[in-house]
Short mmCIF file of C-alpha atoms in Angstrom, two decimals:
data_model
loop_
_atom_site.label_atom_id
_atom_site.label_comp_id
_atom_site.label_asym_id
_atom_site.label_seq_id
_atom_site.Cartn_x
_atom_site.Cartn_y
_atom_site.Cartn_z
CA MET A 109 14.11 51.04 -0.45
CA ARG A 110 14.76 47.69 1.25
CA GLN A 111 14.60 45.05 -1.48
CA HIS A 112 14.70 41.31 -0.76
CA ASP A 113 14.35 38.67 -3.48
CA THR A 114 14.77 35.49 -1.46
CA LEU A 115 13.33 33.57 1.49
CA PHE A 116 15.23 32.17 4.49
CA ILE A 117 14.73 28.40 4.33
CA GLY A 118 17.06 25.60 5.40
CA GLY A 119 19.72 27.99 6.60
CA ASP A 120 20.11 29.65 3.22
CA TRP A 121 18.60 32.41 1.09
CA VAL A 122 16.50 30.63 -1.55
CA ALA A 123 14.40 31.75 -4.50
CA PRO A 124 10.64 31.72 -3.85
CA ALA A 125 8.37 29.26 -5.63
CA GLY A 126 6.14 32.02 -7.01
CA THR A 127 6.59 35.42 -8.57
CA GLY A 128 4.32 37.42 -6.27
CA THR A 129 5.75 40.18 -4.13
CA ILE A 130 4.70 42.10 -1.02
CA ASP A 131 5.07 45.87 -1.12
CA VAL A 132 5.87 47.38 2.26
CA VAL A 133 4.29 50.82 2.48
CA SER A 134 5.28 53.53 4.94
CA PRO A 135 2.28 54.46 7.11
CA HIS A 136 3.72 57.98 7.37
CA THR A 137 4.43 58.79 3.70
CA GLU A 138 2.20 56.19 1.98
CA GLU A 139 5.20 55.39 -0.23
CA ILE A 140 6.70 51.97 -0.92
CA ILE A 141 9.79 51.50 1.25
CA GLY A 142 10.44 47.79 0.75
CA ARG A 143 9.59 44.70 -1.27
CA VAL A 144 9.86 41.01 -0.41
CA PRO A 145 8.63 37.76 -1.97
CA ASP A 146 5.07 36.75 -1.18
CA GLY A 147 5.35 33.25 0.23
CA THR A 148 3.18 30.53 -1.30
CA PRO A 149 1.93 27.19 0.02
CA ALA A 150 4.79 25.58 -1.90
CA ASP A 151 7.27 27.77 0.00
CA MET A 152 5.63 26.71 3.26
CA ASP A 153 5.98 23.07 2.22
CA ARG A 154 9.69 23.62 1.64
CA ALA A 155 10.11 25.44 4.95
CA VAL A 156 8.29 22.72 6.91
CA ALA A 157 10.37 20.05 5.17
CA ALA A 158 13.55 21.86 6.19
CA ALA A 159 12.35 22.20 9.78
CA ARG A 160 11.22 18.56 9.81
CA GLN A 161 14.62 17.38 8.54
CA ALA A 162 16.42 19.51 11.12
CA PHE A 163 14.27 18.14 13.93
CA ASP A 164 14.12 14.49 12.89
CA HIS A 165 17.74 14.09 11.77
CA GLY A 166 19.70 17.23 12.67
CA PRO A 167 21.83 17.99 15.71
CA TRP A 168 19.64 20.66 17.33
CA PRO A 169 17.20 18.55 19.40
CA ARG A 170 20.05 16.14 20.27
CA MET A 171 22.20 18.84 21.81
CA THR A 172 21.85 19.44 25.53
CA MET A 173 19.59 22.28 26.56
CA ALA A 174 22.61 24.11 27.95
CA GLU A 175 24.35 23.83 24.56
CA ARG A 176 21.32 25.23 22.78
CA ALA A 177 21.07 28.01 25.37
CA ALA A 178 24.66 28.98 24.60
CA VAL A 179 23.77 29.41 20.90
CA VAL A 180 20.76 31.52 21.88
CA GLY A 181 23.15 33.56 24.02
CA ARG A 182 25.33 34.21 20.96
CA LEU A 183 22.23 35.31 19.07
CA ALA A 184 21.45 37.70 21.93
CA GLU A 185 24.90 39.28 21.63
CA LEU A 186 24.40 39.87 17.90
CA TYR A 187 20.92 41.24 18.56
CA ALA A 188 22.24 43.66 21.17
CA ALA A 189 24.70 45.08 18.64
CA ARG A 190 21.95 45.71 16.07
CA GLN A 191 18.92 46.60 18.19
CA GLY A 192 19.13 50.24 17.10
CA GLU A 193 18.86 49.17 13.46
CA MET A 194 15.97 46.86 14.37
CA ALA A 195 14.10 49.71 16.06
CA GLU A 196 14.49 51.92 12.99
CA ILE A 197 13.18 49.23 10.62
CA ILE A 198 10.08 48.61 12.74
CA THR A 199 9.32 52.33 12.92
CA GLU A 200 9.68 52.59 9.14
CA GLU A 201 7.47 49.65 8.28
CA MET A 202 4.61 50.00 10.80
CA GLY A 203 4.73 53.54 12.20
CA SER A 204 5.61 52.84 15.81
CA PRO A 205 7.06 56.02 17.39
CA ILE A 206 10.84 55.71 17.42
CA THR A 207 10.96 56.25 21.17
CA PHE A 208 8.66 53.24 21.66
CA SER A 209 10.68 51.17 19.20
CA GLN A 210 13.87 52.04 21.08
CA MET A 211 12.22 51.40 24.46
CA ALA A 212 10.26 48.24 23.67
CA GLN A 213 10.09 47.03 20.05
CA ALA A 214 13.78 46.04 19.97
CA PRO A 215 14.91 45.81 23.64
CA GLN A 216 12.14 43.47 24.77
CA PRO A 217 12.97 40.75 22.20
CA LEU A 218 16.60 41.08 23.22
CA GLY A 219 15.59 40.62 26.85
CA MET A 220 13.72 37.43 25.94
CA LEU A 221 16.78 35.97 24.24
CA GLN A 222 18.89 36.79 27.27
CA TYR A 223 16.33 35.42 29.70
CA TYR A 224 15.90 32.08 27.93
CA ALA A 225 19.63 31.70 27.35
CA GLU A 226 20.11 32.01 31.10
CA LEU A 227 17.12 29.83 32.01
CA GLY A 228 18.12 27.09 29.58
CA ALA A 229 21.60 26.84 31.10
CA THR A 230 20.16 25.35 34.30
CA PHE A 231 16.64 24.16 33.44
CA PRO A 232 16.12 20.53 34.57
CA VAL A 233 15.50 18.23 31.61
CA GLU A 234 15.14 15.07 33.72
CA GLU A 235 14.09 14.35 37.26
CA GLU A 236 13.57 11.13 39.20
CA ARG A 237 10.49 10.32 41.24
CA PRO A 238 9.70 7.34 43.42
CA GLY A 239 7.41 4.82 41.74
CA THR A 240 5.40 1.82 42.92
CA PHE A 241 8.00 -0.78 41.97
CA GLY A 242 11.08 1.34 41.40
CA THR A 243 11.97 4.74 40.01
CA VAL A 244 10.33 6.93 37.39
CA THR A 245 12.48 9.22 35.26
CA VAL A 246 10.45 12.16 33.99
CA ARG A 247 11.94 13.70 30.84
CA ARG A 248 11.15 16.95 29.08
CA GLU A 249 11.57 16.66 25.32
CA PRO A 250 10.97 19.21 22.53
CA VAL A 251 7.50 19.19 21.02
CA GLY A 252 8.83 19.19 17.44
CA VAL A 253 8.26 21.52 14.49
CA VAL A 254 6.62 24.79 15.47
CA ALA A 255 4.65 27.16 13.22
CA ALA A 256 5.01 30.69 14.63
CA VAL A 257 2.37 32.95 13.07
CA VAL A 258 2.74 36.56 14.13
CA PRO A 259 0.98 39.92 13.60
CA TRP A 260 2.31 43.32 12.55
CA ASN A 261 1.97 45.48 15.67
CA VAL A 262 5.00 44.35 17.69
CA PRO A 263 6.61 42.01 15.16
CA GLN A 264 9.88 41.16 16.89
CA PHE A 265 8.25 40.90 20.31
CA VAL A 266 5.77 38.30 19.11
CA ILE A 267 8.36 36.41 17.08
CA MET A 268 10.78 36.22 19.99
CA ILE A 269 8.17 35.34 22.61
CA LYS A 270 7.82 32.12 20.60
CA LEU A 271 11.23 31.65 19.00
CA ALA A 272 13.47 32.07 22.07
CA PRO A 273 11.83 29.37 24.24
CA ALA A 274 11.23 27.10 21.24
CA LEU A 275 14.94 27.16 20.37
CA VAL A 276 16.06 26.49 23.92
CA ALA A 277 13.55 23.62 24.15
CA GLY A 278 15.07 22.02 21.02
CA CYS A 279 12.26 22.69 18.57
CA THR A 280 12.64 23.79 14.97
CA VAL A 281 10.53 26.68 13.74
CA VAL A 282 8.83 28.12 10.68
CA VAL A 283 8.09 31.81 11.24
CA LYS A 284 5.38 33.51 9.18
CA PRO A 285 5.68 37.29 9.58
CA ALA A 286 2.71 39.46 8.69
CA PRO A 287 2.76 40.91 5.16
CA GLU A 288 2.66 44.45 6.58
CA THR A 289 5.94 43.98 8.50
CA PRO A 290 8.31 41.50 6.86
CA LEU A 291 11.44 43.67 6.81
CA ASP A 292 12.52 43.20 10.44
CA SER A 293 12.49 39.42 10.01
CA TYR A 294 15.20 39.63 7.34
CA LEU A 295 17.51 41.34 9.79
CA LEU A 296 16.70 38.64 12.34
CA ALA A 297 17.51 35.93 9.77
CA GLU A 298 20.93 37.47 9.16
CA MET A 299 21.67 37.28 12.87
CA ILE A 300 20.39 33.71 13.16
CA LYS A 301 22.73 32.60 10.40
CA GLU A 302 25.68 34.46 11.94
CA ALA A 303 24.97 32.99 15.40
CA GLY A 304 25.57 29.46 14.13
CA VAL A 305 22.03 28.12 14.49
CA PRO A 306 22.06 24.87 12.45
CA ASP A 307 20.48 24.85 9.01
CA GLY A 308 16.73 24.37 8.99
CA VAL A 309 16.22 25.11 12.66
CA VAL A 310 14.70 28.52 11.84
CA ASN A 311 12.91 29.25 8.58
CA ILE A 312 11.19 32.56 7.77
CA VAL A 313 8.55 33.03 5.07
CA ALA A 314 6.46 36.20 4.93
CA ALA A 315 3.05 35.52 3.43
CA GLY A 316 -0.65 36.26 3.52
CA ARG A 317 -3.61 34.36 4.91
CA GLU A 318 -3.79 31.50 2.39
CA ALA A 319 -0.18 30.43 2.87
CA GLY A 320 -0.53 30.99 6.61
CA GLU A 321 -3.48 28.61 6.87
CA HIS A 322 -1.57 26.09 4.77
CA LEU A 323 1.27 26.27 7.30
CA VAL A 324 -1.04 25.92 10.29
CA SER A 325 -2.79 22.87 8.83
CA HIS A 326 0.41 21.24 7.54
CA PRO A 327 0.77 17.64 8.82
CA GLY A 328 4.49 18.21 9.37
CA VAL A 329 3.83 20.87 12.03
CA ASP A 330 3.54 19.64 15.62
CA LYS A 331 2.58 22.90 17.34
CA VAL A 332 1.16 26.28 16.35
CA ALA A 333 2.05 29.43 18.28
CA PHE A 334 -0.18 32.31 17.20
CA THR A 335 -0.67 35.92 18.19
CA GLY A 336 -3.47 37.87 16.56
CA SER A 337 -7.19 38.45 16.49
CA THR A 338 -9.65 36.33 18.41
CA ALA A 339 -11.49 35.48 15.18
CA ALA A 340 -8.31 34.12 13.58
CA GLY A 341 -7.45 32.35 16.83
CA ARG A 342 -10.76 30.48 16.78
CA ARG A 343 -10.03 29.28 13.23
CA ILE A 344 -6.55 28.11 14.21
CA ALA A 345 -7.89 26.40 17.35
CA ALA A 346 -10.42 24.53 15.20
CA ILE A 347 -7.70 23.31 12.84
CA CYS A 348 -5.42 22.28 15.70
CA GLY A 349 -8.29 20.57 17.53
CA GLU A 350 -9.21 18.54 14.49
CA GLN A 351 -5.58 17.41 14.08
CA LEU A 352 -4.88 17.09 17.85
CA LYS A 353 -2.05 19.56 17.31
CA ARG A 354 -0.67 21.58 20.21
CA CYS A 355 -1.30 25.31 20.13
CA THR A 356 -0.68 28.48 22.09
CA LEU A 357 -2.98 31.39 21.27
CA GLU A 358 -2.46 34.98 22.44
CA LEU A 359 -5.48 36.89 21.21
CA GLY A 360 -7.38 40.14 21.67
CA GLY A 361 -8.07 42.34 24.66
CA LYS A 362 -10.28 45.12 25.93
CA SER A 363 -8.50 45.88 29.16
CA ALA A 364 -9.70 48.20 31.90
CA ALA A 365 -7.71 50.71 33.93
CA ILE A 366 -9.48 51.30 37.25
CA ILE A 367 -8.86 54.76 38.72
CA LEU A 368 -9.62 54.66 42.45
CA ASP A 369 -10.66 57.80 44.31
CA ASP A 370 -7.40 57.98 46.23
CA CYS A 371 -5.34 58.06 43.01
CA ASP A 372 -2.99 61.00 42.46
CA LEU A 373 -4.07 61.80 38.91
CA PRO A 374 -1.13 63.97 37.79
CA SER A 375 1.43 61.30 38.68
CA ALA A 376 -0.71 58.49 37.25
CA MET A 377 -1.18 60.12 33.85
CA GLY A 378 2.48 59.76 32.90
CA PHE A 379 2.34 55.99 33.31
CA LEU A 380 -1.22 55.70 32.02
CA SER A 381 -0.26 57.31 28.72
CA ILE A 382 1.91 54.28 28.01
CA ALA A 383 -0.58 51.74 29.33
CA THR A 384 -3.39 53.17 27.19
CA LEU A 385 -1.80 54.49 24.01
CA MET A 386 1.43 52.53 23.56
CA ASN A 387 2.30 51.86 19.93
CA ASN A 388 -0.40 54.26 18.69
CA GLY A 389 -3.02 52.22 20.54
CA GLN A 390 -2.16 49.16 18.44
CA ALA A 391 -1.51 46.83 21.37
CA CYS A 392 -3.60 43.91 22.57
CA VAL A 393 -2.81 44.86 26.20
CA ALA A 394 -3.78 48.54 25.85
CA GLN A 395 -5.95 49.77 28.73
CA THR A 396 -8.56 51.39 26.51
CA ARG A 397 -11.42 51.30 29.05
CA ILE A 398 -10.75 53.81 31.82
CA LEU A 399 -13.03 53.33 34.82
CA ALA A 400 -13.61 56.36 37.06
CA SER A 401 -15.92 56.83 40.06
CA ARG A 402 -18.89 59.12 39.59
CA ASP A 403 -17.49 61.41 42.32
CA ARG A 404 -14.30 62.08 40.32
CA TYR A 405 -15.57 61.30 36.83
CA ASP A 406 -15.30 64.79 35.37
CA GLU A 407 -11.87 65.25 36.95
CA VAL A 408 -10.61 61.99 35.43
CA VAL A 409 -12.04 62.87 32.01
CA ASP A 410 -10.24 66.23 32.14
CA ALA A 411 -6.96 64.60 33.20
CA VAL A 412 -7.12 61.96 30.46
CA ALA A 413 -8.06 64.58 27.88
CA SER A 414 -5.13 66.79 28.91
CA MET A 415 -2.81 63.78 28.74
CA VAL A 416 -3.89 62.98 25.19
CA ARG A 417 -3.77 66.61 24.02
CA GLY A 418 -0.19 66.77 25.24
CA MET A 419 0.96 63.94 22.96
CA GLN A 420 2.44 65.04 19.64
CA VAL A 421 0.92 63.29 16.63
CA GLY A 422 3.13 62.99 13.58
CA ASP A 423 6.27 61.58 11.99
CA PRO A 424 7.13 58.39 13.90
CA SER A 425 10.85 58.93 13.29
CA ASP A 426 10.73 62.18 15.31
CA PRO A 427 11.71 61.53 18.95
CA ALA A 428 9.13 64.13 20.04
CA THR A 429 6.25 62.11 18.54
CA GLY A 430 4.00 60.32 21.01
CA ILE A 431 1.48 58.93 18.52
CA GLY A 432 2.28 58.00 14.95
CA PRO A 433 0.17 56.66 12.08
CA LEU A 434 -1.74 53.41 12.02
CA VAL A 435 -0.25 50.52 10.09
CA ALA A 436 -2.49 50.61 7.00
CA ARG A 437 -5.32 52.50 5.36
CA ARG A 438 -7.78 49.73 6.26
CA GLN A 439 -6.78 50.14 9.91
CA GLN A 440 -7.29 53.91 9.68
CA GLU A 441 -10.75 53.36 8.21
CA ARG A 442 -11.59 50.71 10.82
CA VAL A 443 -10.69 52.97 13.75
CA GLU A 444 -12.55 55.94 12.25
CA GLY A 445 -15.53 53.63 11.85
CA TYR A 446 -15.48 52.94 15.57
CA ILE A 447 -15.28 56.66 16.32
CA ARG A 448 -18.47 57.11 14.26
CA ILE A 449 -20.06 54.22 16.13
CA GLY A 450 -19.20 55.83 19.47
CA ILE A 451 -20.75 59.12 18.42
CA ASP A 452 -23.86 57.33 17.13
CA GLU A 453 -24.14 55.43 20.43
CA GLY A 454 -24.29 58.72 22.30
CA ALA A 455 -20.77 58.99 23.68
CA LYS A 456 -19.07 62.38 23.45
CA PRO A 457 -15.54 62.81 22.01
CA VAL A 458 -13.96 65.36 24.35
CA VAL A 459 -10.68 65.07 22.45
CA GLY A 460 -10.19 64.02 18.85
CA GLY A 461 -12.93 62.77 16.60
CA LEU A 462 -13.10 62.34 12.86
CA ASP A 463 -10.89 65.24 11.74
CA ARG A 464 -7.60 63.73 10.60
CA PRO A 465 -4.52 65.40 12.08
CA HIS A 466 -2.51 65.11 8.82
CA ASP A 467 -3.44 65.06 5.13
CA ARG A 468 -0.87 62.40 4.29
CA GLY A 469 -0.27 59.18 6.17
CA TRP A 470 -2.70 56.85 7.91
CA TYR A 471 -3.29 59.06 10.92
CA VAL A 472 -6.29 59.07 13.22
CA ALA A 473 -6.90 61.79 15.79
CA PRO A 474 -6.35 60.33 19.30
CA THR A 475 -9.84 60.31 20.75
CA VAL A 476 -11.24 60.26 24.30
CA PHE A 477 -14.93 59.42 24.76
CA ALA A 478 -16.89 60.56 27.81
CA GLY A 479 -20.50 59.81 28.68
CA ALA A 480 -19.99 56.17 27.76
CA THR A 481 -21.35 52.96 29.23
CA ASN A 482 -19.82 49.51 29.25
CA GLU A 483 -22.62 48.26 27.00
CA MET A 484 -21.49 50.38 24.04
CA ARG A 485 -19.55 48.76 21.20
CA ILE A 486 -16.63 51.14 21.77
CA ALA A 487 -16.36 49.64 25.26
CA ARG A 488 -16.78 46.00 24.25
CA GLU A 489 -14.93 45.54 20.95
CA GLU A 490 -11.21 45.76 20.34
CA ILE A 491 -10.63 48.91 18.28
CA PHE A 492 -6.82 48.65 18.02
CA GLY A 493 -6.17 52.36 17.69
CA PRO A 494 -5.79 55.52 19.80
CA VAL A 495 -9.35 55.56 21.16
CA LEU A 496 -10.07 55.66 24.91
CA THR A 497 -13.43 55.36 26.61
CA VAL A 498 -13.98 56.72 30.15
CA ILE A 499 -16.72 54.79 31.96
CA PRO A 500 -18.23 55.71 35.36
CA TYR A 501 -18.61 53.27 38.25
CA GLU A 502 -20.54 53.50 41.53
CA ASP A 503 -18.13 51.89 44.00
CA GLU A 504 -15.16 49.54 44.12
CA ALA A 505 -17.27 46.41 43.64
CA ASP A 506 -18.94 47.99 40.62
CA ALA A 507 -15.53 48.85 39.14
CA VAL A 508 -14.45 45.22 39.42
CA ARG A 509 -17.77 44.09 37.92
CA ILE A 510 -17.35 46.40 34.91
CA ALA A 511 -13.72 45.35 34.43
CA ASN A 512 -14.82 41.71 34.36
CA ASP A 513 -17.84 42.41 32.13
CA SER A 514 -15.94 41.68 28.94
CA ASP A 515 -15.42 38.81 26.53
CA TYR A 516 -11.70 39.37 27.04
CA GLY A 517 -9.30 38.94 29.94
CA LEU A 518 -5.80 39.77 28.78
CA ALA A 519 -4.58 42.65 30.93
CA GLY A 520 -5.59 45.41 33.32
CA THR A 521 -4.40 47.97 35.84
CA VAL A 522 -5.54 49.72 39.00
CA TRP A 523 -4.34 53.17 40.07
CA THR A 524 -4.37 53.92 43.78
CA ALA A 525 -2.38 55.40 46.67
CA ASP A 526 -2.87 52.12 48.59
CA THR A 527 -0.85 49.28 47.08
CA GLN A 528 -2.54 46.62 49.21
CA ARG A 529 -5.94 47.84 48.07
CA GLY A 530 -4.67 47.64 44.51
CA LEU A 531 -3.44 44.09 45.01
CA ASP A 532 -6.83 43.08 46.38
CA ILE A 533 -8.50 44.40 43.23
CA ALA A 534 -5.89 42.73 41.03
CA ARG A 535 -6.82 39.37 42.56
CA ARG A 536 -10.50 39.95 41.74
CA VAL A 537 -10.15 40.95 38.08
CA ARG A 538 -10.06 38.03 35.65
CA ALA A 539 -7.07 38.99 33.52
CA GLY A 540 -3.84 37.19 32.76
CA THR A 541 -1.49 40.11 33.43
CA TYR A 542 -2.19 42.99 35.77
CA GLY A 543 -0.48 46.05 37.18
CA VAL A 544 -0.84 48.21 40.26
CA ASN A 545 0.18 51.79 39.35
CA LEU A 546 2.06 50.51 36.28
CA TYR A 547 1.80 47.93 33.54
CA MET A 548 4.70 45.67 32.57
CA ILE A 549 5.16 42.40 30.72
CA GLU A 550 7.93 40.61 32.59
CA ASN A 551 10.15 38.06 30.84
CA SER A 552 10.24 35.92 33.98
CA SER A 553 6.46 35.75 34.40
CA PRO A 554 3.74 34.04 32.33
CA PHE A 555 1.88 36.18 29.80
CA GLY A 556 -1.50 35.30 28.34
CA GLY A 557 -5.20 35.77 28.81
CA PHE A 558 -8.45 34.51 30.27
CA LYS A 559 -11.64 33.92 28.27
CA SER A 560 -11.47 34.99 24.60
CA SER A 561 -7.99 36.42 25.06
CA GLY A 562 -6.40 33.08 24.32
CA LEU A 563 -5.11 29.69 25.40
CA GLY A 564 -1.86 28.90 27.18
CA ARG A 565 0.92 31.14 28.43
CA GLU A 566 4.14 32.59 27.04
CA LEU A 567 7.24 33.89 28.85
CA GLY A 568 8.68 32.66 32.11
CA PRO A 569 9.43 28.98 32.75
CA GLU A 570 5.83 28.39 31.69
CA GLY A 571 6.69 29.71 28.24
CA LEU A 572 9.51 27.19 27.92
CA ALA A 573 7.29 24.36 29.18
CA ALA A 574 4.86 25.14 26.34
CA TYR A 575 7.45 23.79 23.87
CA LEU A 576 8.21 20.62 25.83
CA GLU A 577 6.51 17.25 26.02
CA TYR A 578 6.70 15.10 29.16
CA LYS A 579 7.83 11.47 29.03
CA SER A 580 7.71 9.07 31.98
CA ILE A 581 10.18 6.15 32.07
CA ALA A 582 9.63 3.56 34.83
CA HIS A 583 12.61 1.37 35.74
CA MET A 584 13.80 -0.96 38.51
#
C-alpha cells in the first residue's frame, strides 16, 4: 500500500485543501494499492500561485539556459538511479507489462531529460539579424506558467515530454496527473526536490476533471500542454482560444500499418507486435488498422492471428507477459463494447472475442478482426485496447487512400523489403510520425499529429521552441 497524504506545491509537501482521496486500484488484482489526496480547485489555485511566484520573482527564468540545463542534468542522474523503481510503480498502478515498463515507461522519460539537458547547454537564446536602420536582436524567452495535464497510459512519458523542455526553457509548471496513475508522480517529486529545482518551479497535484478544468482556465496559466482524448482536447482548445492562451495538444489516433506484398511477414511480426499492441493496446500511436493486399490478405490475417495467439495474457509483473489488464473496469467495458460493435458490423474475430481470459482483473481477450472495411466503427474510432482490424486494399494507391481516410493523423508504418518504396509511401500518408519497417518516437525529432490528432509538436528542438516566446529588439 503506497499512502500519500500531501501534495507537492511550492517545493514542499503540503496538506490538501479538501478531505477527498483517490484510491489507486490494481488492474490485475482489483485491490486498492495506493491512496493520495484528491486535488481541488483550491489546491490548483495554490499550485498556480506558487508557479506564478517562482516565474515572476524567482531565480529560475533568470538563470541562463545552460544553468537550467545543468539542473535538468542532475535530475536525469537521479532518475537513472531510480528508473527500475519507476517502472515497477507504473506496472502496479496501470497494468503495463513489466517488460514494456522497463523498456519504455521509465527509460524514455529519462532519455528526454538527458536530451534536453544536452540541447539546453548550447541552444541559442539570442541571435542578431540585420535590420533596416541597424541591428535586430531576436530573443527567446520562456512562455511563463505551464499547466501540464496528462493521461494514465504512459504517465511519465507524457509528463516528461512537457516538463523537460519547459524546465530548460525557464518555465514553471503545474502538473496534473490522471487520478488512475498518481503514484509515479510522487517518486518524480522526490527526485525534483533532491535535484535542487527551486521551490515552486514544479508543482504536482493529482485530481479529476473539475479541478483539471479549473487549472486549464486559470488566468495565472500562460500555456496548456495536454495529452489525451480528442474530445477533451477540443474543450481545452476552446478554453485556450477564448483566453488567447498558448496550447499544445497531443490527441487521439487510429493509425494504419500498411503491409506491402514484398514484406517478409515472419520478420515483420516481431516488430509489428510492439507497434500494434504496445502497452496492452493503450497507446495513441498504436497501429490498430492493418492494411493487407487482397492477394495476401488471408496470409496476413493468419500471421497477425498467430502473433497475437503467441502473446501471454496475464499478470503484468511477470516478465513473460505480453499483454496485461486494461487500466480500469470502465476501459474493459468500453473495449468489449467495441468488440460487440465489430461483430454486429459483420467483421469476424479470428482471435479473441468476448470471452475474458481471466476471472479477476480488467482483462480483455486480444482480438483480431478479419472481413472488415474501413467504414466500420472499429476501423474509424479509437478503441484504446488490444483490438486489431485487418482491412484489404486493392493496390498501393488504395492502401495510401485507406490510411489517409481517417479523422486522425498521428502515426503510421509501412512494411516492405524496399526501403525506398516505403519512404515514398511515408511521404504520402498524412501522419505526424511514421516508420518504415519499425516504429519509434525519437527524442530528437518532433512528435505530434495531423488533423484531429492535435496541435503543435513535442520533442526535438521544436518541443523546446513550444515553451519559448520570441522578442525582437531593434537597435542602432
